[in-house]
PDB file of C-alpha atoms in Angstrom:
ATOM      1  CA  MET O  84       3.199 104.408  89.723  1.00 39.00           C
ATOM      2  CA  LEU O  85       2.374 104.180  93.433  1.00 36.00           C
ATOM      3  CA  LEU O  86       3.196 100.467  93.436  1.00 38.00           C
ATOM      4  CA  LEU O  87       6.588 101.182  91.839  1.00 38.00           C
ATOM      5  CA  LEU O  88       7.332 103.810  94.479  1.00 37.00           C
ATOM      6  CA  LEU O  89       6.407 101.420  97.285  1.00 37.00           C
ATOM      7  CA  LEU O  90       8.649  98.732  95.807  1.00 36.00           C
ATOM      8  CA  GLN O  91      11.541 101.200  95.613  1.00 35.00           C
ATOM      9  CA  VAL O  92      11.070 102.249  99.248  1.00 34.00           C
ATOM     10  CA  SER O  93      10.842  98.610 100.328  1.00 35.00           C
ATOM     11  CA  ALA O  94      14.049  97.720  98.486  1.00 34.00           C
ATOM     12  CA  SER O  95      15.790 100.718 100.040  1.00 33.00           C
ATOM     13  CA  CYS O  96      14.767  99.629 103.533  1.00 34.00           C
ATOM     14  CA  LEU O  97      16.004  96.092 102.913  1.00 32.00           C
ATOM     15  CA  TRP O  98      19.388  97.443 101.767  1.00 33.00           C
ATOM     16  CA  LEU O  99      19.717  99.703 104.780  1.00 34.00           C
ATOM     17  CA  GLY O 100      18.920  96.759 107.030  1.00 32.00           C
ATOM     18  CA  ARG O 101      21.863  94.866 105.563  1.00 36.00           C
ATOM     19  CA  SER O 102      24.408  97.564 106.227  1.00 38.00           C
ATOM     20  CA  GLU O 103      27.167  96.780 108.706  1.00 58.00           C
ATOM     21  CA  VAL O 104      28.080 100.337 109.658  1.00 89.00           C
ATOM     22  CA  VAL O 105      24.888 101.251 111.471  1.00 90.00           C
ATOM     23  CA  THR O 106      23.433 104.081 113.530  1.00 90.00           C
ATOM     24  CA  SER O 107      22.943 101.916 116.625  1.00 93.00           C
ATOM     25  CA  PHE O 108      23.435  98.352 117.788  1.00 97.00           C
ATOM     26  CA  GLU O 109      19.943  98.273 119.317  1.00 95.00           C
ATOM     27  CA  SER O 110      18.314  98.622 115.910  1.00 93.00           C
ATOM     28  CA  SER O 111      20.616  96.383 113.875  1.00 94.00           C
ATOM     29  CA  CYS O 112      22.415  93.619 115.828  1.00 97.00           C
ATOM     30  CA  PRO O 113      21.195  93.690 119.454  1.00 98.00           C
ATOM     31  CA  GLN O 114      21.496  89.914 119.825  1.00 98.00           C
ATOM     32  CA  PHE O 115      25.147  90.188 120.892  1.00 98.00           C
ATOM     33  CA  PHE O 116      24.275  92.126 124.055  1.00 98.00           C
ATOM     34  CA  PHE O 117      22.604  90.797 127.205  1.00 98.00           C
ATOM     35  CA  ARG O 118      18.949  91.861 127.097  1.00 97.00           C
ATOM     36  CA  GLU O 119      19.825  93.740 123.907  1.00 98.00           C
ATOM     37  CA  THR O 120      21.521  96.476 125.951  1.00 98.00           C
ATOM     38  CA  PRO O 121      24.913  97.750 124.678  1.00 98.00           C
ATOM     39  CA  PRO O 122      27.326  99.688 126.917  1.00 98.00           C
ATOM     40  CA  ASN O 123      26.352 103.286 127.590  1.00 97.00           C
ATOM     41  CA  GLU O 124      27.890 106.311 125.860  1.00 97.00           C
ATOM     42  CA  ALA O 125      30.714 106.757 128.385  1.00 98.00           C
ATOM     43  CA  LEU O 126      33.147 104.797 126.179  1.00 98.00           C
ATOM     44  CA  GLU O 127      32.259 106.373 122.843  1.00 97.00           C
ATOM     45  CA  PRO O 128      35.150 108.054 120.966  1.00 97.00           C
ATOM     46  CA  GLU O 129      34.874 111.346 119.109  1.00 96.00           C
ATOM     47  CA  SER O 130      34.575 109.620 115.744  1.00 96.00           C
ATOM     48  CA  PRO O 131      32.768 106.292 116.319  1.00 97.00           C
ATOM     49  CA  ALA O 132      31.623 103.631 113.880  1.00 97.00           C
ATOM     50  CA  TRP O 133      29.086 101.050 115.014  1.00 97.00           C
ATOM     51  CA  ILE O 134      29.828  97.871 113.069  1.00 96.00           C
ATOM     52  CA  CYS O 135      27.616  94.800 112.967  1.00 96.00           C
ATOM     53  CA  GLN O 136      30.420  92.470 111.894  1.00 95.00           C
ATOM     54  CA  ARG O 137      29.183  90.528 108.886  1.00 93.00           C
ATOM     55  CA  TYR O 138      30.851  87.711 106.993  1.00 94.00           C
ATOM     56  CA  LYS O 139      29.175  85.710 104.206  1.00 92.00           C
ATOM     57  CA  ASN O 140      25.885  87.529 104.791  1.00 90.00           C
ATOM     58  CA  GLN O 141      25.633  86.707 108.473  1.00 94.00           C
ATOM     59  CA  TYR O 142      26.288  88.810 111.581  1.00 95.00           C
ATOM     60  CA  TYR O 143      28.768  87.260 114.029  1.00 97.00           C
ATOM     61  CA  PHE O 144      29.523  90.011 116.564  1.00 98.00           C
ATOM     62  CA  ALA O 145      29.415  93.770 117.115  1.00 98.00           C
ATOM     63  CA  THR O 146      32.289  96.265 117.326  1.00 98.00           C
ATOM     64  CA  LEU O 147      32.415  99.915 118.321  1.00 98.00           C
ATOM     65  CA  TYR O 148      35.321 101.270 116.269  1.00 98.00           C
ATOM     66  CA  ASP O 149      37.382 104.412 116.844  1.00 98.00           C
ATOM     67  CA  ARG O 150      37.969 105.860 113.376  1.00 97.00           C
ATOM     68  CA  THR O 151      40.554 108.385 114.596  1.00 98.00           C
ATOM     69  CA  ARG O 152      42.752 106.009 116.600  1.00 98.00           C
ATOM     70  CA  ARG O 153      42.070 103.112 114.193  1.00 98.00           C
ATOM     71  CA  ILE O 154      41.365 100.593 116.958  1.00 98.00           C
ATOM     72  CA  PRO O 155      38.195  98.998 118.321  1.00 98.00           C
ATOM     73  CA  VAL O 156      36.766 100.426 121.541  1.00 98.00           C
ATOM     74  CA  TYR O 157      35.122  97.083 122.260  1.00 98.00           C
ATOM     75  CA  SER O 158      33.754  93.957 120.601  1.00 98.00           C
ATOM     76  CA  ALA O 159      30.668  92.120 121.884  1.00 98.00           C
ATOM     77  CA  TYR O 160      29.806  88.496 121.205  1.00 98.00           C
ATOM     78  CA  LEU O 161      28.270  85.296 122.528  1.00 98.00           C
ATOM     79  CA  TYR O 162      30.773  82.833 123.985  1.00 98.00           C
ATOM     80  CA  GLN O 163      30.356  79.597 122.003  1.00 97.00           C
ATOM     81  CA  PRO O 164      33.746  77.847 121.871  1.00 96.00           C
ATOM     82  CA  GLY O 165      34.389  74.823 119.706  1.00 90.00           C
ATOM     83  CA  PRO O 166      37.228  72.887 118.078  1.00 87.00           C
ATOM     84  CA  GLY O 167      38.748  74.095 114.840  1.00 86.00           C
ATOM     85  CA  LYS O 168      41.745  75.598 113.112  1.00 90.00           C
ATOM     86  CA  ARG O 169      42.900  79.154 113.603  1.00 91.00           C
ATOM     87  CA  PRO O 170      42.200  81.192 110.422  1.00 94.00           C
ATOM     88  CA  LYS O 171      45.090  82.733 108.499  1.00 91.00           C
ATOM     89  CA  THR O 172      43.346  85.295 106.279  1.00 94.00           C
ATOM     90  CA  TRP O 173      43.078  88.873 107.533  1.00 97.00           C
ATOM     91  CA  LEU O 174      40.111  90.991 106.481  1.00 97.00           C
ATOM     92  CA  VAL O 175      39.184  94.687 106.420  1.00 97.00           C
ATOM     93  CA  GLU O 176      35.878  96.596 106.458  1.00 96.00           C
ATOM     94  CA  PRO O 177      35.109  98.210 103.057  1.00 95.00           C
ATOM     95  CA  GLN O 178      31.993  99.993 104.310  1.00 92.00           C
ATOM     96  CA  LEU O 179      34.122 102.258 106.513  1.00 96.00           C
ATOM     97  CA  MET O 180      35.136 103.991 103.271  1.00 96.00           C
ATOM     98  CA  GLY O 181      31.520 104.713 102.353  1.00 92.00           C
ATOM     99  CA  SER O 182      28.149 103.156 101.609  1.00 88.00           C
ATOM    100  CA  ILE O 183      28.965 102.360  97.963  1.00 90.00           C
ATOM    101  CA  TYR O 184      31.451  99.670  98.981  1.00 91.00           C
ATOM    102  CA  PRO O 185      30.734  96.036  99.983  1.00 88.00           C
ATOM    103  CA  LYS O 186      28.927  95.561 103.284  1.00 86.00           C
ATOM    104  CA  THR O 187      30.811  92.423 104.239  1.00 90.00           C
ATOM    105  CA  MET O 188      34.431  91.885 105.235  1.00 94.00           C
ATOM    106  CA  GLU O 189      36.895  91.515 102.376  1.00 95.00           C
ATOM    107  CA  ARG O 190      40.591  90.886 101.927  1.00 96.00           C
ATOM    108  CA  GLU O 191      42.706  93.919 101.092  1.00 96.00           C
ATOM    109  CA  TRP O 192      43.785  92.179  97.891  1.00 95.00           C
ATOM    110  CA  THR O 193      40.164  91.799  96.760  1.00 95.00           C
ATOM    111  CA  LEU O 194      39.407  95.478  97.278  1.00 95.00           C
ATOM    112  CA  LEU O 195      42.566  96.649  95.537  1.00 94.00           C
ATOM    113  CA  ASN O 196      42.113  94.366  92.528  1.00 94.00           C
ATOM    114  CA  HIS O 197      38.357  94.135  92.032  1.00 93.00           C
ATOM    115  CA  PHE O 198      36.859  97.334  93.420  1.00 91.00           C
ATOM    116  CA  SER O 199      39.322  99.970  92.160  1.00 87.00           C
ATOM    117  CA  VAL O 200      40.234 100.931  95.714  1.00 94.00           C
ATOM    118  CA  SER O 201      43.699 102.349  96.416  1.00 96.00           C
ATOM    119  CA  LEU O 202      45.654 101.400  99.523  1.00 96.00           C
ATOM    120  CA  GLU O 203      45.822 105.093 100.434  1.00 96.00           C
ATOM    121  CA  GLN O 204      42.038 105.343 100.235  1.00 96.00           C
ATOM    122  CA  LEU O 205      41.565 102.273 102.407  1.00 97.00           C
ATOM    123  CA  SER O 206      44.167 103.422 104.946  1.00 97.00           C
ATOM    124  CA  LYS O 207      42.319 106.703 105.563  1.00 96.00           C
ATOM    125  CA  SER O 208      39.311 104.822 106.918  1.00 96.00           C
ATOM    126  CA  GLN O 209      40.952 102.152 109.101  1.00 98.00           C
ATOM    127  CA  ALA O 210      44.060 100.194 110.012  1.00 98.00           C
ATOM    128  CA  ILE O 211      45.588  98.115 107.218  1.00 98.00           C
ATOM    129  CA  LEU O 212      47.955  95.145 107.183  1.00 97.00           C
ATOM    130  CA  GLN O 213      50.999  97.357 106.613  1.00 97.00           C
ATOM    131  CA  ASP O 214      50.343  99.072 109.951  1.00 98.00           C
ATOM    132  CA  TYR O 215      50.955  95.804 111.800  1.00 97.00           C
ATOM    133  CA  LYS O 216      54.128  94.737 110.001  1.00 96.00           C
ATOM    134  CA  ASN O 217      57.553  94.773 111.668  1.00 90.00           C
ATOM    135  CA  LEU O 218      56.145  95.121 115.180  1.00 95.00           C
ATOM    136  CA  THR O 219      58.591  94.985 118.084  1.00 96.00           C
ATOM    137  CA  GLY O 220      57.276  93.486 121.308  1.00 97.00           C
ATOM    138  CA  LEU O 221      53.685  93.672 120.084  1.00 98.00           C
ATOM    139  CA  ASN O 222      51.190  91.304 118.435  1.00 96.00           C
ATOM    140  CA  ARG O 223      47.948  91.707 116.552  1.00 97.00           C
ATOM    141  CA  GLY O 224      45.734  91.151 119.572  1.00 98.00           C
ATOM    142  CA  HIS O 225      42.123  90.050 119.089  1.00 98.00           C
ATOM    143  CA  LEU O 226      39.448  91.556 121.301  1.00 98.00           C
ATOM    144  CA  ASN O 227      36.960  88.898 120.200  1.00 98.00           C
ATOM    145  CA  PRO O 228      39.144  85.764 119.952  1.00 98.00           C
ATOM    146  CA  SER O 229      38.554  83.161 117.248  1.00 97.00           C
ATOM    147  CA  SER O 230      38.766  80.334 119.814  1.00 96.00           C
ATOM    148  CA  HIS O 231      35.545  81.541 121.453  1.00 98.00           C
ATOM    149  CA  HIS O 232      33.557  80.532 118.352  1.00 97.00           C
ATOM    150  CA  SER O 233      32.228  77.215 117.173  1.00 94.00           C
ATOM    151  CA  ASP O 234      32.664  77.033 113.401  1.00 94.00           C
ATOM    152  CA  SER O 235      34.957  78.090 110.587  1.00 95.00           C
ATOM    153  CA  ASP O 236      32.972  81.117 109.390  1.00 96.00           C
ATOM    154  CA  SER O 237      32.492  82.609 112.857  1.00 96.00           C
ATOM    155  CA  ARG O 238      36.195  82.187 113.628  1.00 97.00           C
ATOM    156  CA  THR O 239      37.192  83.739 110.292  1.00 97.00           C
ATOM    157  CA  ALA O 240      34.933  86.716 111.017  1.00 97.00           C
ATOM    158  CA  THR O 241      37.080  87.623 114.034  1.00 98.00           C
ATOM    159  CA  PHE O 242      40.088  88.121 111.727  1.00 98.00           C
ATOM    160  CA  THR O 243      39.093  91.635 110.740  1.00 98.00           C
ATOM    161  CA  LEU O 244      41.524  94.418 111.605  1.00 98.00           C
ATOM    162  CA  THR O 245      38.625  96.319 113.186  1.00 98.00           C
ATOM    163  CA  ASN O 246      38.736  93.664 115.942  1.00 98.00           C
ATOM    164  CA  ILE O 247      42.498  94.030 116.503  1.00 98.00           C
ATOM    165  CA  VAL O 248      44.724  96.198 118.711  1.00 98.00           C
ATOM    166  CA  PRO O 249      48.511  96.347 119.183  1.00 98.00           C
ATOM    167  CA  GLN O 250      48.897  94.101 122.226  1.00 98.00           C
ATOM    168  CA  ASP O 251      52.008  93.334 124.263  1.00 98.00           C
ATOM    169  CA  GLU O 252      53.263  90.008 122.888  1.00 98.00           C
ATOM    170  CA  LYS O 253      54.053  88.512 126.305  1.00 98.00           C
ATOM    171  CA  LEU O 254      50.598  89.436 127.607  1.00 98.00           C
ATOM    172  CA  ASN O 255      48.868  88.192 124.446  1.00 98.00           C
ATOM    173  CA  GLY O 256      50.615  84.839 124.565  1.00 97.00           C
ATOM    174  CA  GLY O 257      50.731  84.556 128.341  1.00 98.00           C
ATOM    175  CA  ALA O 258      48.337  85.760 131.029  1.00 98.00           C
ATOM    176  CA  TRP O 259      45.695  87.036 128.571  1.00 98.00           C
ATOM    177  CA  ASN O 260      45.738  83.768 126.663  1.00 98.00           C
ATOM    178  CA  ASN O 261      45.363  81.869 129.950  1.00 98.00           C
ATOM    179  CA  TYR O 262      42.294  83.947 130.742  1.00 98.00           C
ATOM    180  CA  GLU O 263      40.740  83.347 127.316  1.00 97.00           C
ATOM    181  CA  GLN O 264      41.454  79.611 127.255  1.00 96.00           C
ATOM    182  CA  GLN O 265      41.333  78.492 130.890  1.00 97.00           C
ATOM    183  CA  THR O 266      39.586  80.994 133.155  1.00 97.00           C
ATOM    184  CA  MET O 267      36.679  81.414 130.718  1.00 98.00           C
ATOM    185  CA  ILE O 268      36.101  77.652 130.612  1.00 96.00           C
ATOM    186  CA  ARG O 269      35.957  77.463 134.400  1.00 97.00           C
ATOM    187  CA  SER O 270      33.867  80.599 134.807  1.00 97.00           C
ATOM    188  CA  THR O 271      31.232  79.591 132.260  1.00 98.00           C
ATOM    189  CA  LYS O 272      30.413  76.213 133.793  1.00 96.00           C
ATOM    190  CA  GLY O 273      26.668  76.047 134.354  1.00 96.00           C
ATOM    191  CA  CYS O 274      25.959  78.957 131.990  1.00 97.00           C
ATOM    192  CA  ASN O 275      23.229  78.584 129.395  1.00 97.00           C
ATOM    193  CA  ALA O 276      24.358  81.739 127.581  1.00 98.00           C
ATOM    194  CA  THR O 277      27.382  83.966 128.150  1.00 98.00           C
ATOM    195  CA  TYR O 278      27.541  87.483 126.743  1.00 98.00           C
ATOM    196  CA  VAL O 279      31.052  88.923 126.466  1.00 98.00           C
ATOM    197  CA  ILE O 280      32.350  92.448 125.888  1.00 99.00           C
ATOM    198  CA  VAL O 281      36.102  92.913 125.428  1.00 99.00           C
ATOM    199  CA  GLY O 282      37.661  96.350 125.099  1.00 98.00           C
ATOM    200  CA  ALA O 283      40.772  98.479 124.914  1.00 98.00           C
ATOM    201  CA  VAL O 284      41.503 101.772 126.676  1.00 98.00           C
ATOM    202  CA  PRO O 285      43.313 104.220 124.338  1.00 98.00           C
ATOM    203  CA  GLY O 286      46.885 104.997 125.364  1.00 98.00           C
ATOM    204  CA  ASN O 287      49.402 107.750 124.664  1.00 98.00           C
ATOM    205  CA  ASN O 288      51.561 105.781 122.221  1.00 98.00           C
ATOM    206  CA  TYR O 289      51.096 104.838 118.573  1.00 98.00           C
ATOM    207  CA  ILE O 290      52.491 102.435 115.989  1.00 98.00           C
ATOM    208  CA  ALA O 291      52.732 102.801 112.204  1.00 97.00           C
ATOM    209  CA  LYS O 292      54.062 106.377 112.312  1.00 96.00           C
ATOM    210  CA  GLY O 293      51.245 107.607 114.505  1.00 97.00           C
ATOM    211  CA  ARG O 294      48.419 105.911 112.633  1.00 98.00           C
ATOM    212  CA  VAL O 295      47.303 103.223 115.116  1.00 98.00           C
ATOM    213  CA  ASN O 296      46.916 103.719 118.849  1.00 98.00           C
ATOM    214  CA  LYS O 297      48.534 101.326 121.315  1.00 98.00           C
ATOM    215  CA  PRO O 298      46.007 100.818 124.154  1.00 98.00           C
ATOM    216  CA  SER O 299      47.104 101.386 127.731  1.00 98.00           C
ATOM    217  CA  HIS O 300      44.836  98.591 129.017  1.00 98.00           C
ATOM    218  CA  ILE O 301      42.943  95.574 127.679  1.00 98.00           C
ATOM    219  CA  TRP O 302      39.819  94.449 129.515  1.00 99.00           C
ATOM    220  CA  SER O 303      37.117  91.802 129.309  1.00 98.00           C
ATOM    221  CA  SER O 304      33.710  91.372 130.940  1.00 98.00           C
ATOM    222  CA  ALA O 305      31.060  88.669 130.893  1.00 98.00           C
ATOM    223  CA  CYS O 306      27.442  88.261 131.945  1.00 98.00           C
ATOM    224  CA  CYS O 307      26.223  84.679 132.189  1.00 98.00           C
ATOM    225  CA  GLU O 308      22.634  83.439 132.322  1.00 97.00           C
ATOM    226  CA  VAL O 309      22.507  80.377 134.547  1.00 96.00           C
ATOM    227  CA  ASP O 310      18.712  80.164 134.256  1.00 93.00           C
ATOM    228  CA  THR O 311      15.744  82.505 134.032  1.00 89.00           C
ATOM    229  CA  ASN O 312      16.236  83.863 137.550  1.00 92.00           C
ATOM    230  CA  HIS O 313      19.989  83.565 138.105  1.00 95.00           C
ATOM    231  CA  ARG O 314      22.946  85.352 136.536  1.00 97.00           C
ATOM    232  CA  LYS O 315      26.623  85.777 137.329  1.00 97.00           C
ATOM    233  CA  ALA O 316      29.235  88.175 136.018  1.00 98.00           C
ATOM    234  CA  TRP O 317      32.995  88.662 136.118  1.00 98.00           C
ATOM    235  CA  ALA O 318      35.687  90.852 134.563  1.00 98.00           C
ATOM    236  CA  VAL O 319      39.432  91.283 134.086  1.00 98.00           C
ATOM    237  CA  ILE O 320      41.810  94.077 133.129  1.00 98.00           C
ATOM    238  CA  ALA O 321      45.476  94.130 132.162  1.00 98.00           C
ATOM    239  CA  GLU O 322      48.021  96.872 131.585  1.00 98.00           C
ATOM    240  CA  ASN O 323      49.235  96.556 128.033  1.00 98.00           C
ATOM    241  CA  ASP O 324      52.918  96.386 128.932  1.00 97.00           C
ATOM    242  CA  LYS O 325      52.777  93.725 131.665  1.00 97.00           C
ATOM    243  CA  ASN O 326      52.096  90.008 131.559  1.00 98.00           C
ATOM    244  CA  LYS O 327      49.494  90.142 134.333  1.00 98.00           C
ATOM    245  CA  VAL O 328      45.689  89.952 134.404  1.00 98.00           C
ATOM    246  CA  GLN O 329      43.684  91.287 137.354  1.00 98.00           C
ATOM    247  CA  LEU O 330      40.385  89.539 138.141  1.00 98.00           C
ATOM    248  CA  LEU O 331      37.579  91.950 139.092  1.00 98.00           C
ATOM    249  CA  THR O 332      33.860  92.052 139.683  1.00 98.00           C
ATOM    250  CA  LEU O 333      31.824  93.665 136.925  1.00 98.00           C
ATOM    251  CA  GLY O 334      31.168  96.674 139.155  1.00 98.00           C
ATOM    252  CA  GLU O 335      34.874  97.075 139.899  1.00 98.00           C
ATOM    253  CA  LEU O 336      35.753  97.042 136.195  1.00 98.00           C
ATOM    254  CA  GLU O 337      33.101  99.635 135.420  1.00 98.00           C
ATOM    255  CA  ASP O 338      34.539 101.875 138.150  1.00 98.00           C
ATOM    256  CA  VAL O 339      38.111 101.398 136.874  1.00 98.00           C
ATOM    257  CA  LEU O 340      37.040 102.260 133.312  1.00 98.00           C
ATOM    258  CA  THR O 341      35.143 105.295 134.582  1.00 98.00           C
ATOM    259  CA  HIS O 342      38.376 106.511 136.215  1.00 98.00           C
ATOM    260  CA  LEU O 343      40.556 105.731 133.172  1.00 98.00           C
ATOM    261  CA  TYR O 344      38.231 107.487 130.721  1.00 97.00           C
ATOM    262  CA  GLY O 345      37.472 110.361 133.109  1.00 96.00           C
ATOM    263  CA  ARG O 346      33.939 110.835 131.858  1.00 95.00           C
ATOM    264  CA  ASP O 347      30.503 109.591 132.920  1.00 97.00           C
ATOM    265  CA  GLN O 348      29.988 106.391 134.909  1.00 98.00           C
ATOM    266  CA  VAL O 349      30.563 103.382 132.639  1.00 98.00           C
ATOM    267  CA  SER O 350      27.854 100.741 132.341  1.00 98.00           C
ATOM    268  CA  LEU O 351      28.721  97.667 130.289  1.00 98.00           C
ATOM    269  CA  PHE O 352      25.639  95.479 130.726  1.00 98.00           C
ATOM    270  CA  ASP O 353      21.955  95.682 131.553  1.00 98.00           C
ATOM    271  CA  SER O 354      21.374  96.468 135.248  1.00 97.00           C
ATOM    272  CA  SER O 355      20.208  92.922 135.994  1.00 96.00           C
ATOM    273  CA  CYS O 356      23.793  91.619 135.633  1.00 97.00           C
ATOM    274  CA  PRO O 357      25.296  91.431 139.151  1.00 98.00           C
ATOM    275  CA  ARG O 358      27.942  94.066 139.864  1.00 97.00           C
ATOM    276  CA  GLU O 359      29.295  92.429 143.049  1.00 94.00           C
TER     277      GLU O 359
END
């Protein structure tokens, strides 16, 4: 009887360890943060969800999700670009509806047809594809871009709506794209590992009849390990209605975010990342 109980507890622990919606990144998917240190609580929304983004039973990045505004606060990942096609399939996060649902990303169609989930039920927990249809002047903007990943599965994993915000289409296809594709390549030369956190500052406007927030700003930050004793860091921010990206130091971005959020001092990386 005791052995049976121990086996049940062990199985329960294994299941909990597989869950994507977790209580903290430190305990579940710390590998996406430099020195396993996520940003501090200054960015946390009133109704957060910590998601270890899992696709085909593997974690690929981490996202802090704002359940109320239905946008990610930030996504964190390792920069490992490689050649490959841009995915076309959009995914959602079933586990945001509750622990009885699949723990990996799924297509809306799969949930609606194989798990007896209604679109209304899904839409209460997160943004859905319908929210991003018929946009004017906006795109589905990735925080963690597929091009910063090296294989098909890791790129597909970025195509979850929990990694997407309504982004100005000129910015998304212009200055922000230049940063993702050109500036990052130049900045990461000599880096053995580059940890990236990309985020969105909530704005005052919404799409989809008030369901999904349109961020006021999009920002990105990186901490690069050159070797054991040397690191470098950089950051950018852009207003989400202008095709312009401002290059900052990590410390400057943290100060700007502290002002925009109006709460405690923001800290994005472990203290050993240079702020100047």
